[in-house]
CSV table of C-alpha atoms in Angstrom, one decimal:
chain,number,residue,atom,x,y,z
A,1,UNK,CA,187.7,148.6,97.0
A,2,UNK,CA,187.5,152.1,97.2
A,3,UNK,CA,184.9,153.3,99.8
A,4,UNK,CA,182.9,156.7,98.8
A,5,UNK,CA,182.1,157.4,102.3
A,6,UNK,CA,179.5,160.7,103.5
A,7,UNK,CA,181.2,161.9,106.5
A,8,UNK,CA,178.0,164.1,106.7
A,9,UNK,CA,175.3,161.4,106.5
A,10,UNK,CA,174.3,161.9,110.0
A,11,UNK,CA,172.9,165.7,109.5
A,12,UNK,CA,169.9,163.9,108.0
A,13,UNK,CA,168.4,162.9,111.8
A,14,UNK,CA,164.7,162.2,111.9
A,15,UNK,CA,162.3,162.2,114.7
A,16,UNK,CA,159.8,160.5,114.3
A,17,UNK,CA,157.7,158.9,110.9
A,18,UNK,CA,154.3,157.7,110.5
A,19,UNK,CA,154.3,153.7,110.9
A,20,UNK,CA,151.0,151.7,110.9
A,21,UNK,CA,149.3,154.5,112.1
A,22,UNK,CA,151.6,155.8,114.8
A,23,UNK,CA,154.3,158.1,115.3
A,24,UNK,CA,157.4,155.8,115.7
A,25,UNK,CA,161.0,156.6,116.0
A,26,UNK,CA,162.6,157.3,112.5
A,27,UNK,CA,164.3,153.3,111.9
A,28,UNK,CA,166.0,155.4,108.8
A,29,UNK,CA,169.0,156.5,111.3
A,30,UNK,CA,172.6,157.6,112.0
A,31,UNK,CA,172.9,154.5,113.5
A,32,UNK,CA,173.7,152.6,109.9
A,33,UNK,CA,175.6,154.1,108.5
A,34,UNK,CA,177.8,154.1,111.7
A,35,UNK,CA,177.8,150.1,112.0
A,36,UNK,CA,178.8,149.3,108.5
A,37,UNK,CA,181.8,152.2,109.0
A,38,UNK,CA,182.7,150.3,112.2
A,39,UNK,CA,182.9,146.8,110.3
A,40,UNK,CA,184.8,147.6,107.5
A,41,UNK,CA,187.1,149.4,110.0
A,42,UNK,CA,187.2,145.8,111.9
A,43,UNK,CA,187.8,143.9,108.3
A,44,UNK,CA,190.3,146.6,107.0
A,45,UNK,CA,188.6,146.2,103.7
A,46,UNK,CA,189.1,149.0,101.7
A,47,UNK,CA,190.5,153.0,102.0
A,48,UNK,CA,187.9,155.4,102.9
A,49,UNK,CA,187.4,158.0,100.3
A,50,UNK,CA,186.0,161.6,100.7
A,51,UNK,CA,184.3,162.5,97.4
A,52,UNK,CA,184.8,165.3,95.7
A,53,UNK,CA,181.5,167.8,94.9
A,54,UNK,CA,179.4,167.6,91.5
A,55,UNK,CA,178.1,170.3,90.6
A,56,UNK,CA,174.2,170.7,90.7
A,57,UNK,CA,173.7,170.1,86.6
A,58,UNK,CA,175.3,166.4,87.6
A,59,UNK,CA,171.8,165.8,89.7
A,60,UNK,CA,169.8,167.2,87.0
A,61,UNK,CA,170.5,164.9,84.7
A,62,UNK,CA,168.4,162.5,86.8
A,63,UNK,CA,166.4,164.8,88.8
A,64,UNK,CA,163.9,168.2,87.8
A,65,UNK,CA,165.3,171.6,88.6
A,66,UNK,CA,161.8,172.4,90.6
A,67,UNK,CA,162.1,169.5,92.5
A,68,UNK,CA,166.1,170.3,93.5
A,69,UNK,CA,164.7,173.3,94.3
A,70,UNK,CA,162.2,172.6,96.3
A,71,UNK,CA,165.0,169.7,98.3
A,72,UNK,CA,167.3,173.0,98.6
A,73,UNK,CA,165.2,175.4,100.1
A,74,UNK,CA,162.1,173.5,102.2
A,75,UNK,CA,163.7,173.7,105.5
A,76,UNK,CA,164.1,177.3,105.5
A,77,UNK,CA,160.9,177.7,104.3
A,78,UNK,CA,159.3,175.5,106.8
A,79,UNK,CA,161.6,178.0,109.4
A,80,UNK,CA,160.1,180.6,108.2
A,81,UNK,CA,156.2,179.5,108.7
A,82,UNK,CA,157.0,179.4,112.3
A,83,UNK,CA,160.3,179.3,114.3
A,84,UNK,CA,159.4,176.3,116.5
A,85,UNK,CA,159.6,174.3,113.0
A,86,UNK,CA,163.1,174.1,114.0
A,87,UNK,CA,162.0,172.2,117.0
A,88,UNK,CA,160.1,169.4,114.7
A,89,UNK,CA,160.6,167.5,111.2
A,90,UNK,CA,158.4,167.8,108.4
A,91,UNK,CA,156.2,165.7,106.9
A,92,UNK,CA,153.9,165.8,104.3
A,93,UNK,CA,150.4,165.6,105.1
A,94,UNK,CA,148.4,166.0,101.3
A,95,UNK,CA,148.9,164.3,97.9
A,96,UNK,CA,147.5,165.5,94.7
A,97,UNK,CA,146.4,162.2,93.8
A,98,UNK,CA,144.5,161.2,90.5
A,99,UNK,CA,142.6,163.7,88.9
A,100,UNK,CA,144.1,166.3,90.8
A,101,UNK,CA,146.8,168.3,88.8
A,102,UNK,CA,150.8,167.9,89.0
A,103,UNK,CA,151.6,170.6,86.8
A,104,UNK,CA,151.2,173.8,88.9
A,105,UNK,CA,153.5,174.2,91.8
A,106,UNK,CA,150.9,175.6,94.6
A,107,UNK,CA,152.5,178.6,96.8
A,108,UNK,CA,151.1,176.7,99.8
A,109,UNK,CA,154.3,175.0,101.7
A,110,UNK,CA,152.6,171.6,103.1
A,111,UNK,CA,150.7,171.8,99.6
A,112,UNK,CA,154.1,171.5,97.4
A,113,UNK,CA,155.7,169.4,99.8
A,114,UNK,CA,153.1,167.2,98.8
A,115,UNK,CA,153.5,167.5,95.7
A,116,UNK,CA,157.1,166.4,96.0
A,117,UNK,CA,156.6,163.3,98.1
A,118,UNK,CA,154.4,159.9,98.1
A,119,UNK,CA,154.5,158.8,101.5
A,120,UNK,CA,154.4,160.3,105.5
A,121,UNK,CA,157.1,158.4,106.2
A,122,UNK,CA,160.0,160.2,105.1
A,123,UNK,CA,160.9,163.3,107.4
A,124,UNK,CA,162.3,166.5,106.0
A,125,UNK,CA,165.0,167.9,108.6
A,126,UNK,CA,167.9,170.3,108.7
A,127,UNK,CA,170.1,169.0,107.6
A,128,UNK,CA,168.2,166.6,104.7
A,129,UNK,CA,169.6,168.4,101.5
A,130,UNK,CA,173.3,168.4,102.6
A,131,UNK,CA,173.5,164.7,103.8
A,132,UNK,CA,171.3,163.8,100.6
A,133,UNK,CA,174.1,166.4,98.4
A,134,UNK,CA,177.0,164.5,99.8
A,135,UNK,CA,175.3,161.1,99.6
A,136,UNK,CA,174.6,162.2,95.8
A,137,UNK,CA,178.4,163.1,95.3
A,138,UNK,CA,179.8,159.8,96.3
A,139,UNK,CA,177.6,158.0,94.0
A,140,UNK,CA,178.9,159.9,91.1
A,141,UNK,CA,182.6,159.9,92.5
A,142,UNK,CA,182.5,156.1,92.6
A,143,UNK,CA,180.8,155.9,89.4
A,144,UNK,CA,183.6,157.9,87.7
A,145,UNK,CA,186.4,155.7,89.4
A,146,UNK,CA,185.0,153.2,87.5
A,147,UNK,CA,186.0,155.0,84.7
A,148,UNK,CA,189.1,155.2,85.2
A,149,UNK,CA,189.5,151.6,86.0
A,150,UNK,CA,188.8,150.4,89.6
A,151,UNK,CA,187.0,147.2,89.8
A,152,UNK,CA,184.9,147.7,92.4
A,153,UNK,CA,183.2,151.0,94.2
A,154,UNK,CA,181.5,151.2,97.6
A,155,UNK,CA,179.0,153.8,98.3
A,156,UNK,CA,178.6,154.5,102.4
A,157,UNK,CA,176.0,157.0,102.8
A,158,UNK,CA,172.2,157.4,103.9
A,159,UNK,CA,169.8,158.6,103.6
A,160,UNK,CA,169.0,156.4,100.9
A,161,UNK,CA,168.0,156.7,97.3
A,162,UNK,CA,166.3,154.5,95.1
A,163,UNK,CA,162.3,155.1,95.9
A,164,UNK,CA,163.2,158.6,95.0
A,165,UNK,CA,161.7,159.0,91.9
A,166,UNK,CA,163.0,162.3,88.7
A,167,UNK,CA,160.5,165.0,91.2
A,168,UNK,CA,159.8,163.4,94.9
A,169,UNK,CA,161.4,161.5,97.8
A,170,UNK,CA,159.5,159.1,99.7
A,171,UNK,CA,160.7,155.5,101.5
A,172,UNK,CA,163.4,157.5,103.6
A,173,UNK,CA,164.8,158.5,99.8
A,174,UNK,CA,165.7,161.9,98.6
A,175,UNK,CA,168.2,162.0,96.0
A,176,UNK,CA,168.2,158.7,93.6
A,177,UNK,CA,172.0,157.9,94.5
A,178,UNK,CA,172.2,154.4,92.0
A,179,UNK,CA,170.1,156.1,89.2
A,180,UNK,CA,173.3,159.2,89.8
A,181,UNK,CA,176.0,156.8,88.8
A,182,UNK,CA,174.4,155.0,86.1
A,183,UNK,CA,173.8,158.4,84.7
A,184,UNK,CA,178.0,159.5,85.2
A,185,UNK,CA,178.6,156.4,83.8
A,186,UNK,CA,177.0,156.7,80.3
A,187,UNK,CA,177.7,160.5,80.2
A,188,UNK,CA,180.8,159.5,81.1
A,189,UNK,CA,181.6,157.0,77.8
A,190,UNK,CA,179.6,153.8,78.6
A,191,UNK,CA,177.3,152.7,76.0
A,192,UNK,CA,175.1,150.4,78.5
A,193,UNK,CA,174.8,150.0,82.3
A,194,UNK,CA,173.0,147.9,84.7
A,195,UNK,CA,171.0,148.2,87.5
A,196,UNK,CA,170.3,145.4,89.7
A,197,UNK,CA,168.6,146.6,92.8
A,198,UNK,CA,168.4,143.5,95.7
A,199,UNK,CA,166.4,145.5,98.6
A,200,UNK,CA,163.3,144.3,100.1
A,201,UNK,CA,161.8,146.8,98.9
A,202,UNK,CA,161.2,147.5,94.9
A,203,UNK,CA,163.5,150.6,93.4
A,204,UNK,CA,159.8,152.7,92.5
A,205,UNK,CA,162.1,156.1,91.9
A,206,UNK,CA,165.2,153.8,90.0
A,207,UNK,CA,162.6,151.8,87.9
A,208,UNK,CA,160.4,155.1,87.0
A,209,UNK,CA,163.6,157.0,85.7
A,210,UNK,CA,164.6,154.4,83.3
A,211,UNK,CA,161.3,152.9,81.9
A,212,UNK,CA,161.7,154.5,78.8
A,213,UNK,CA,165.0,154.4,78.1
A,214,UNK,CA,167.1,150.8,76.3
A,215,UNK,CA,170.3,152.0,77.3
A,216,UNK,CA,170.1,150.8,81.2
A,217,UNK,CA,168.5,147.7,82.4
A,218,UNK,CA,167.2,147.8,85.6
A,219,UNK,CA,166.4,144.8,87.8
A,220,UNK,CA,164.8,144.1,90.5
A,221,UNK,CA,164.7,141.3,93.3
A,222,UNK,CA,162.0,142.4,96.4
A,223,UNK,CA,158.7,141.6,97.9
A,224,UNK,CA,155.6,141.9,95.8
A,225,UNK,CA,154.0,145.1,95.7
A,226,UNK,CA,151.1,143.5,96.4
A,227,UNK,CA,151.8,143.0,99.8
A,228,UNK,CA,154.9,145.2,100.7
A,229,UNK,CA,155.6,148.9,100.3
A,230,UNK,CA,156.0,150.8,97.9
A,231,UNK,CA,153.2,148.8,96.5
A,232,UNK,CA,152.2,150.9,93.2
A,233,UNK,CA,154.8,149.4,91.3
A,234,UNK,CA,156.9,146.3,91.4
A,235,UNK,CA,154.8,144.1,89.6
A,236,UNK,CA,156.4,141.3,87.1
A,237,UNK,CA,154.6,142.5,83.8
A,238,UNK,CA,156.3,145.8,84.1
A,239,UNK,CA,158.8,145.7,81.5
A,240,UNK,CA,159.3,148.6,80.4
A,241,UNK,CA,157.7,151.2,77.5
A,242,UNK,CA,158.5,152.6,74.0
A,243,UNK,CA,162.2,152.4,73.9
A,244,UNK,CA,162.6,150.6,77.0
A,245,UNK,CA,160.4,147.7,76.6
A,246,UNK,CA,162.0,144.7,78.0
A,247,UNK,CA,164.7,146.6,79.5
A,248,UNK,CA,162.9,146.7,83.2
A,249,UNK,CA,162.9,143.2,85.1
A,250,UNK,CA,161.2,142.3,88.0
A,251,UNK,CA,161.1,139.8,89.7
A,252,UNK,CA,158.4,139.7,93.3
A,253,UNK,CA,158.5,137.1,95.8
A,254,UNK,CA,155.8,136.3,98.6
A,255,UNK,CA,156.6,137.6,102.7
A,256,UNK,CA,158.4,134.6,103.7
A,257,UNK,CA,159.7,133.5,100.9
A,258,UNK,CA,162.7,131.0,101.5
A,259,UNK,CA,166.8,131.8,100.6
A,260,UNK,CA,166.7,129.1,98.3
A,261,UNK,CA,163.8,130.8,96.3
A,262,UNK,CA,165.7,133.8,96.2
A,263,UNK,CA,168.2,133.0,95.1
A,264,UNK,CA,166.8,131.4,92.3
A,265,UNK,CA,165.4,134.9,91.6
A,266,UNK,CA,169.2,135.9,91.3
A,267,UNK,CA,169.9,133.0,89.1
A,268,UNK,CA,168.0,134.5,86.5
A,269,UNK,CA,168.9,138.6,86.9
A,270,UNK,CA,171.9,137.9,86.7
A,271,UNK,CA,171.7,135.5,83.3
A,272,UNK,CA,169.6,138.0,81.7
A,273,UNK,CA,172.7,140.7,83.1
A,274,UNK,CA,174.9,138.5,81.5
A,275,UNK,CA,172.9,138.9,77.9
A,276,UNK,CA,173.1,142.2,78.2
A,277,UNK,CA,176.4,143.4,77.8
A,278,UNK,CA,176.8,146.4,80.1
A,279,UNK,CA,179.7,147.9,80.2
A,280,UNK,CA,179.1,148.5,84.1
A,281,UNK,CA,177.0,147.5,86.8
A,282,UNK,CA,175.3,149.7,89.6
A,283,UNK,CA,173.8,147.7,92.9
A,284,UNK,CA,171.2,148.7,94.7
A,285,UNK,CA,172.4,147.1,98.2
A,286,UNK,CA,169.6,147.0,100.3
A,287,UNK,CA,170.3,144.1,103.3
A,288,UNK,CA,166.8,144.5,104.8
A,289,UNK,CA,166.4,141.3,103.2
A,290,UNK,CA,167.9,139.4,106.3
A,291,UNK,CA,165.8,137.2,108.2
A,292,UNK,CA,165.7,139.4,111.8
A,293,UNK,CA,165.1,142.7,109.9
A,294,UNK,CA,162.3,144.7,111.1
A,295,UNK,CA,160.3,145.9,108.6
A,296,UNK,CA,160.7,142.4,106.2
A,297,UNK,CA,159.9,139.3,105.3
A,298,UNK,CA,162.3,137.2,103.7
A,299,UNK,CA,164.6,134.5,105.5
A,300,UNK,CA,168.4,135.1,104.1
A,301,UNK,CA,171.3,134.9,107.1
A,302,UNK,CA,174.4,137.0,107.3
A,303,UNK,CA,176.2,133.7,105.8
A,304,UNK,CA,174.4,134.1,102.1
A,305,UNK,CA,175.2,137.3,101.9
A,306,UNK,CA,178.5,136.5,101.1
A,307,UNK,CA,177.3,134.2,98.6
A,308,UNK,CA,175.9,136.8,97.1
A,309,UNK,CA,178.6,139.4,96.3
A,310,UNK,CA,180.4,136.4,95.2
A,311,UNK,CA,178.1,135.3,92.7
A,312,UNK,CA,178.1,139.2,91.3
A,313,UNK,CA,181.9,139.4,90.4
A,314,UNK,CA,181.5,136.5,88.5
A,315,UNK,CA,179.9,138.4,85.7
A,316,UNK,CA,182.9,140.3,85.4
A,317,UNK,CA,181.6,144.0,85.3
A,318,UNK,CA,183.0,147.1,87.0
A,319,UNK,CA,180.5,147.4,90.2
A,320,UNK,CA,179.6,150.4,92.3
A,321,UNK,CA,177.6,149.2,95.3
A,322,UNK,CA,174.9,151.5,96.5
A,323,UNK,CA,173.8,151.6,100.1
A,324,UNK,CA,170.5,151.6,100.3
A,325,UNK,CA,167.7,149.6,103.1
A,326,UNK,CA,169.0,147.3,106.3
A,327,UNK,CA,166.9,148.3,109.8
A,328,UNK,CA,168.4,145.6,111.9
A,329,UNK,CA,171.5,147.3,113.3
A,330,UNK,CA,172.8,145.4,114.8
A,331,UNK,CA,173.9,142.7,112.1
A,332,UNK,CA,173.6,145.6,109.5
A,333,UNK,CA,177.7,146.2,109.2
A,334,UNK,CA,178.2,142.2,108.9
A,335,UNK,CA,175.4,141.6,105.7
A,336,UNK,CA,176.4,144.6,104.0
A,337,UNK,CA,180.6,144.3,104.7
A,338,UNK,CA,179.7,140.3,103.9
A,339,UNK,CA,178.5,141.6,100.5
A,340,UNK,CA,181.8,143.6,99.5
A,341,UNK,CA,184.4,140.5,100.9
A,342,UNK,CA,182.3,138.2,98.8
A,343,UNK,CA,182.8,140.5,95.7
A,344,UNK,CA,186.4,141.2,96.5
A,345,UNK,CA,187.8,137.7,97.1
A,346,UNK,CA,185.7,135.5,94.8
A,347,UNK,CA,188.1,136.2,91.7
């Protein structure tokens, strides 16, 4: 399996995030990707590939030009406000909630940051754009590798992507790598692409991007949004709209759900995937479903991730795995690579 590795991921290194009312060190940190890379090397699994850069036009297939311009220039604007800002991350503090306007972009930097964000836990840093853009390069390259005949590809990058929408960041995510991979495959000749999100948290950004489309089936297994982030999307009655009705499936589970319950949901997802007739599969690979994850409340063990990879292999689809969440850094590499190994050795 080819691994498209973002060598610049550590340029995004947030200092702090707001978590449960306190300013705490970031859970989403470079050591996450480092753990996975080390485990890939230890097992000798696959081949590490440096991605080719892709034009901004490729990102505009998913994200709005206005939003991309903000991300590209945000840090320089932050510094221009006050040179001392070089020593602190930028965090949003105001948002255009219900009844407030979204269509007019404010001149004020703080207001614009709020326009393009969904939470106060996602710091924007000096290297955010570089890291996120190189991650998007990895995703598009992985998608292209599948179209060239690879059975599987892995995108090892951070920051993650599945919470990012067309024109907003949040949940540690800035560019939606899974959506970019799926769209590239469609642009490259695929008729239909499926996205399976197995992160503990619902992939709200991915859902919103494809919600009115029938060429992408989005399925997410995640914690019930009534109790867990992102809270405002991910309910079972969200089926899609317009042409996309019936092409969105959410499988929310209660906090503390057992591995048995989780795998039952996976089987439901796989049955729907089998009936869709996709040409390829994109997996938003979050392993914060692990019992020891500090941000999550499911009960999967490391051995379960081998089973996940094996089950996905039996869908017999070219598959791009996109690294998303997972914050138990000590076990993170083992859990991620177990999925890949299970996939590689199943058939």
